[in-house]
């Protein structure tokens, strides 16, 4: 069993909530997907903490138990990246591996651009880049419309979902927590992201030097494998792994958890990446 603690801090006038799994000198900041609570990563965080890592999960602004203001201008990828770096400041962590899924993957890239010298490594699962724009428009435009113009109905659904007992499965609990959210702040998150940049531009991504493990998925229009493949070619020290499915890390996590654990071992075993190092790229 690993120790689990919950903390919070104030950034830019708003309360952000985080959990810590385990302890020690190997911090790994893990960021969730769009509108999902940090608990989506609980099984992975526990598994990696059992292997000697200090895993920190964060509810970004507008997510989970953190504050959820209704102003769309408070939400953007660069602001989320600043929140991730602010948590490292709050915990007095000089250097960490940072990673995330989907939205969390893009926030990881933002954090790396903002504070590259503090990135011991990056774990990027399901990045959303150039080839995902059409898929995202088709997937999230109806959601935005329903949250905005159908707010009375979606608020009723959220209240009903909040009354459903938890504890059946971890994924079911995460899904219920997602549905139970107040629709107005969720709509503001989507609106802010729609009018901002999706990720750091290619010119900035190509300057990221930290060791990076990119996990891509096939047959997923919102997170196309082509984006993961292109990102690995842009990064100066990226390695690509293809997941068997969108849900492999959630339903059959052993293989990918092992890959991530070995990558963390590598990041902390070897000196931090420098600009003089030769580029290293491989696929598995």
mmCIF file of N, CA, C and O in Angstrom, residues 143-195:
data_model
loop_
_atom_site.group_PDB
_atom_site.id
_atom_site.type_symbol
_atom_site.label_atom_id
_atom_site.label_comp_id
_atom_site.label_asym_id
_atom_site.label_seq_id
_atom_site.Cartn_x
_atom_site.Cartn_y
_atom_site.Cartn_z
ATOM 1 N N UNK A 143 -21.020 18.634 -27.971
ATOM 2 C CA UNK A 143 -20.942 18.716 -26.512
ATOM 3 C C UNK A 143 -21.025 20.165 -26.058
ATOM 4 O O UNK A 143 -21.745 20.493 -25.098
ATOM 5 N N UNK A 144 -20.303 21.052 -26.750
ATOM 6 C CA UNK A 144 -20.341 22.470 -26.391
ATOM 7 C C UNK A 144 -21.744 23.039 -26.557
ATOM 8 O O UNK A 144 -22.230 23.799 -25.704
ATOM 9 N N UNK A 145 -22.410 22.675 -27.646
ATOM 10 C CA UNK A 145 -23.768 23.158 -27.886
ATOM 11 C C UNK A 145 -24.717 22.677 -26.795
ATOM 12 O O UNK A 145 -25.531 23.434 -26.265
ATOM 13 N N UNK A 146 -24.591 21.397 -26.423
ATOM 14 C CA UNK A 146 -25.494 20.850 -25.402
ATOM 15 C C UNK A 146 -25.239 21.473 -24.043
ATOM 16 O O UNK A 146 -26.176 21.750 -23.272
ATOM 17 N N UNK A 147 -23.975 21.736 -23.712
ATOM 18 C CA UNK A 147 -23.663 22.349 -22.417
ATOM 19 C C UNK A 147 -24.097 23.805 -22.353
ATOM 20 O O UNK A 147 -24.448 24.311 -21.285
ATOM 21 N N UNK A 148 -24.078 24.476 -23.518
ATOM 22 C CA UNK A 148 -24.390 25.908 -23.546
ATOM 23 C C UNK A 148 -25.891 26.159 -23.719
ATOM 24 O O UNK A 148 -26.543 26.770 -22.872
ATOM 25 N N UNK A 149 -26.443 25.662 -24.824
ATOM 26 C CA UNK A 149 -27.845 25.947 -25.121
ATOM 27 C C UNK A 149 -28.797 24.947 -24.470
ATOM 28 O O UNK A 149 -29.980 25.232 -24.318
ATOM 29 N N UNK A 150 -28.268 23.801 -24.097
ATOM 30 C CA UNK A 150 -29.101 22.821 -23.413
ATOM 31 C C UNK A 150 -28.799 22.734 -21.938
ATOM 32 O O UNK A 150 -28.981 21.680 -21.313
ATOM 33 N N UNK A 151 -28.339 23.851 -21.348
ATOM 34 C CA UNK A 151 -27.910 23.846 -19.953
ATOM 35 C C UNK A 151 -28.975 23.346 -18.982
ATOM 36 O O UNK A 151 -28.653 22.570 -18.072
ATOM 37 N N UNK A 152 -30.261 23.729 -19.113
ATOM 38 C CA UNK A 152 -31.257 23.212 -18.154
ATOM 39 C C UNK A 152 -31.333 21.684 -18.157
ATOM 40 O O UNK A 152 -31.424 21.059 -17.100
ATOM 41 N N UNK A 153 -31.281 21.093 -19.355
ATOM 42 C CA UNK A 153 -31.349 19.637 -19.434
ATOM 43 C C UNK A 153 -30.074 18.993 -18.908
ATOM 44 O O UNK A 153 -30.131 18.015 -18.143
ATOM 45 N N UNK A 154 -28.912 19.515 -19.312
ATOM 46 C CA UNK A 154 -27.645 18.925 -18.854
ATOM 47 C C UNK A 154 -27.470 19.107 -17.350
ATOM 48 O O UNK A 154 -26.864 18.263 -16.686
ATOM 49 N N UNK A 155 -28.009 20.201 -16.789
ATOM 50 C CA UNK A 155 -27.931 20.375 -15.329
ATOM 51 C C UNK A 155 -28.794 19.335 -14.622
ATOM 52 O O UNK A 155 -28.409 18.803 -13.574
ATOM 53 N N UNK A 156 -29.938 19.013 -15.198
ATOM 54 C CA UNK A 156 -30.787 17.967 -14.616
ATOM 55 C C UNK A 156 -30.076 16.622 -14.668
ATOM 56 O O UNK A 156 -30.076 15.862 -13.685
ATOM 57 N N UNK A 157 -29.429 16.328 -15.799
ATOM 58 C CA UNK A 157 -28.685 15.074 -15.933
ATOM 59 C C UNK A 157 -27.560 15.015 -14.911
ATOM 60 O O UNK A 157 -27.318 13.974 -14.292
ATOM 61 N N UNK A 158 -26.871 16.141 -14.711
ATOM 62 C CA UNK A 158 -25.752 16.152 -13.759
ATOM 63 C C UNK A 158 -26.238 15.902 -12.335
ATOM 64 O O UNK A 158 -25.571 15.202 -11.553
ATOM 65 N N UNK A 159 -27.396 16.449 -11.995
ATOM 66 C CA UNK A 159 -27.936 16.221 -10.648
ATOM 67 C C UNK A 159 -28.323 14.765 -10.445
ATOM 68 O O UNK A 159 -28.097 14.192 -9.375
ATOM 69 N N UNK A 160 -28.916 14.167 -11.467
ATOM 70 C CA UNK A 160 -29.280 12.758 -11.365
ATOM 71 C C UNK A 160 -28.034 11.885 -11.253
ATOM 72 O O UNK A 160 -27.991 10.943 -10.452
ATOM 73 N N UNK A 161 -27.002 12.207 -12.045
ATOM 74 C CA UNK A 161 -25.765 11.418 -12.002
ATOM 75 C C UNK A 161 -25.075 11.533 -10.651
ATOM 76 O O UNK A 161 -24.445 10.580 -10.172
ATOM 77 N N UNK A 162 -25.194 12.691 -10.017
ATOM 78 C CA UNK A 162 -24.540 12.884 -8.721
ATOM 79 C C UNK A 162 -25.148 12.005 -7.637
ATOM 80 O O UNK A 162 -24.519 11.750 -6.605
ATOM 81 N N UNK A 163 -26.380 11.531 -7.861
ATOM 82 C CA UNK A 163 -27.054 10.691 -6.876
ATOM 83 C C UNK A 163 -26.814 9.203 -7.078
ATOM 84 O O UNK A 163 -27.211 8.398 -6.239
ATOM 85 N N UNK A 164 -26.181 8.841 -8.183
ATOM 86 C CA UNK A 164 -25.917 7.428 -8.462
ATOM 87 C C UNK A 164 -24.803 6.945 -7.541
ATOM 88 O O UNK A 164 -23.744 7.585 -7.450
ATOM 89 N N UNK A 165 -24.991 5.837 -6.837
ATOM 90 C CA UNK A 165 -23.942 5.333 -5.947
ATOM 91 C C UNK A 165 -22.649 5.009 -6.700
ATOM 92 O O UNK A 165 -22.687 4.531 -7.834
ATOM 93 N N UNK A 166 -21.534 5.310 -6.074
ATOM 94 C CA UNK A 166 -20.224 4.990 -6.645
ATOM 95 C C UNK A 166 -19.746 3.651 -6.102
ATOM 96 O O UNK A 166 -20.298 3.110 -5.163
ATOM 97 N N UNK A 167 -18.678 3.137 -6.727
ATOM 98 C CA UNK A 167 -18.036 1.940 -6.213
ATOM 99 C C UNK A 167 -18.170 0.716 -7.079
ATOM 100 O O UNK A 167 -17.601 -0.331 -6.759
ATOM 101 N N UNK A 168 -18.903 0.815 -8.215
ATOM 102 C CA UNK A 168 -19.044 -0.357 -9.082
ATOM 103 C C UNK A 168 -17.718 -0.677 -9.755
ATOM 104 O O UNK A 168 -17.178 -1.774 -9.604
ATOM 105 N N UNK A 169 -17.180 0.268 -10.509
ATOM 106 C CA UNK A 169 -15.848 0.147 -11.101
ATOM 107 C C UNK A 169 -15.199 1.522 -11.091
ATOM 108 O O UNK A 169 -15.881 2.554 -10.992
ATOM 109 N N UNK A 170 -13.884 1.535 -11.216
ATOM 110 C CA UNK A 170 -13.171 2.816 -11.247
ATOM 111 C C UNK A 170 -13.606 3.652 -12.446
ATOM 112 O O UNK A 170 -13.892 4.860 -12.311
ATOM 113 N N UNK A 171 -13.676 3.046 -13.632
ATOM 114 C CA UNK A 171 -14.058 3.800 -14.828
ATOM 115 C C UNK A 171 -15.478 4.328 -14.725
ATOM 116 O O UNK A 171 -15.771 5.453 -15.152
ATOM 117 N N UNK A 172 -16.378 3.535 -14.157
ATOM 118 C CA UNK A 172 -17.754 4.006 -13.983
ATOM 119 C C UNK A 172 -17.794 5.205 -13.046
ATOM 120 O O UNK A 172 -18.531 6.175 -13.299
ATOM 121 N N UNK A 173 -17.005 5.182 -11.984
ATOM 122 C CA UNK A 173 -16.975 6.308 -11.050
ATOM 123 C C UNK A 173 -16.452 7.580 -11.729
ATOM 124 O O UNK A 173 -16.990 8.673 -11.527
ATOM 125 N N UNK A 174 -15.402 7.429 -12.539
ATOM 126 C CA UNK A 174 -14.849 8.585 -13.247
ATOM 127 C C UNK A 174 -15.890 9.153 -14.207
ATOM 128 O O UNK A 174 -16.079 10.377 -14.307
ATOM 129 N N UNK A 175 -16.585 8.272 -14.923
ATOM 130 C CA UNK A 175 -17.617 8.722 -15.838
ATOM 131 C C UNK A 175 -18.749 9.439 -15.136
ATOM 132 O O UNK A 175 -19.232 10.482 -15.595
ATOM 133 N N UNK A 176 -19.177 8.920 -13.998
ATOM 134 C CA UNK A 176 -20.244 9.569 -13.234
ATOM 135 C C UNK A 176 -19.794 10.920 -12.691
ATOM 136 O O UNK A 176 -20.575 11.889 -12.685
ATOM 137 N N UNK A 177 -18.539 10.993 -12.245
ATOM 138 C CA UNK A 177 -18.022 12.277 -11.767
ATOM 139 C C UNK A 177 -17.998 13.298 -12.899
ATOM 140 O O UNK A 177 -18.275 14.487 -12.688
ATOM 141 N N UNK A 178 -17.677 12.842 -14.102
ATOM 142 C CA UNK A 178 -17.637 13.739 -15.258
ATOM 143 C C UNK A 178 -19.033 14.252 -15.596
ATOM 144 O O UNK A 178 -19.244 15.444 -15.803
ATOM 145 N N UNK A 179 -20.011 13.353 -15.596
ATOM 146 C CA UNK A 179 -21.382 13.741 -15.928
ATOM 147 C C UNK A 179 -21.985 14.619 -14.842
ATOM 148 O O UNK A 179 -22.843 15.477 -15.109
ATOM 149 N N UNK A 180 -21.537 14.456 -13.599
ATOM 150 C CA UNK A 180 -22.123 15.175 -12.469
ATOM 151 C C UNK A 180 -21.690 16.630 -12.373
ATOM 152 O O UNK A 180 -22.200 17.375 -11.543
ATOM 153 N N UNK A 181 -20.746 17.053 -13.194
ATOM 154 C CA UNK A 181 -20.244 18.418 -13.106
ATOM 155 C C UNK A 181 -21.289 19.440 -13.544
ATOM 156 O O UNK A 181 -22.112 19.176 -14.422
ATOM 157 N N UNK A 182 -21.239 20.611 -12.938
ATOM 158 C CA UNK A 182 -22.076 21.741 -13.358
ATOM 159 C C UNK A 182 -21.735 22.063 -14.817
ATOM 160 O O UNK A 182 -20.561 22.283 -15.149
ATOM 161 N N UNK A 183 -22.711 22.103 -15.716
ATOM 162 C CA UNK A 183 -22.406 22.285 -17.139
ATOM 163 C C UNK A 183 -21.851 23.659 -17.486
ATOM 164 O O UNK A 183 -21.102 23.786 -18.471
ATOM 165 N N UNK A 184 -22.173 24.704 -16.745
ATOM 166 C CA UNK A 184 -21.743 26.054 -17.113
ATOM 167 C C UNK A 184 -20.216 26.212 -17.097
ATOM 168 O O UNK A 184 -19.633 26.686 -18.082
ATOM 169 N N UNK A 185 -19.509 25.829 -16.026
ATOM 170 C CA UNK A 185 -18.044 25.916 -16.072
ATOM 171 C C UNK A 185 -17.432 25.003 -17.138
ATOM 172 O O UNK A 185 -16.431 25.365 -17.762
ATOM 173 N N UNK A 186 -18.036 23.825 -17.350
ATOM 174 C CA UNK A 186 -17.516 22.925 -18.386
ATOM 175 C C UNK A 186 -17.625 23.574 -19.755
ATOM 176 O O UNK A 186 -16.717 23.456 -20.586
ATOM 177 N N UNK A 187 -18.746 24.260 -20.016
ATOM 178 C CA UNK A 187 -18.907 24.978 -21.280
ATOM 179 C C UNK A 187 -17.857 26.077 -21.411
ATOM 180 O O UNK A 187 -17.307 26.300 -22.493
ATOM 181 N N UNK A 188 -17.555 26.755 -20.300
ATOM 182 C CA UNK A 188 -16.540 27.816 -20.337
ATOM 183 C C UNK A 188 -15.165 27.251 -20.673
ATOM 184 O O UNK A 188 -14.392 27.870 -21.421
ATOM 185 N N UNK A 189 -14.843 26.062 -20.118
ATOM 186 C CA UNK A 189 -13.573 25.415 -20.448
ATOM 187 C C UNK A 189 -13.491 25.156 -21.952
ATOM 188 O O UNK A 189 -12.484 25.488 -22.606
ATOM 189 N N UNK A 190 -14.525 24.564 -22.517
ATOM 190 C CA UNK A 190 -14.524 24.258 -23.948
ATOM 191 C C UNK A 190 -14.438 25.523 -24.784
ATOM 192 O O UNK A 190 -13.699 25.570 -25.778
ATOM 193 N N UNK A 191 -15.177 26.560 -24.415
ATOM 194 C CA UNK A 191 -15.144 27.809 -25.165
ATOM 195 C C UNK A 191 -13.750 28.426 -25.137
ATOM 196 O O UNK A 191 -13.235 28.897 -26.154
ATOM 197 N N UNK A 192 -13.116 28.424 -23.953
ATOM 198 C CA UNK A 192 -11.771 28.970 -23.854
ATOM 199 C C UNK A 192 -10.775 28.220 -24.715
ATOM 200 O O UNK A 192 -9.926 28.822 -25.386
ATOM 201 N N UNK A 193 -10.884 26.889 -24.724
ATOM 202 C CA UNK A 193 -9.963 26.083 -25.524
ATOM 203 C C UNK A 193 -10.230 26.250 -27.013
ATOM 204 O O UNK A 193 -9.297 26.254 -27.819
ATOM 205 N N UNK A 194 -11.510 26.385 -27.403
ATOM 206 C CA UNK A 194 -11.845 26.539 -28.809
ATOM 207 C C UNK A 194 -11.249 27.821 -29.405
ATOM 208 O O UNK A 194 -10.906 27.857 -30.574
ATOM 209 N N UNK A 195 -11.138 28.867 -28.584
ATOM 210 C CA UNK A 195 -10.661 30.146 -29.082
ATOM 211 C C UNK A 195 -9.173 30.364 -28.816
ATOM 212 O O UNK A 195 -8.656 31.455 -29.102
#
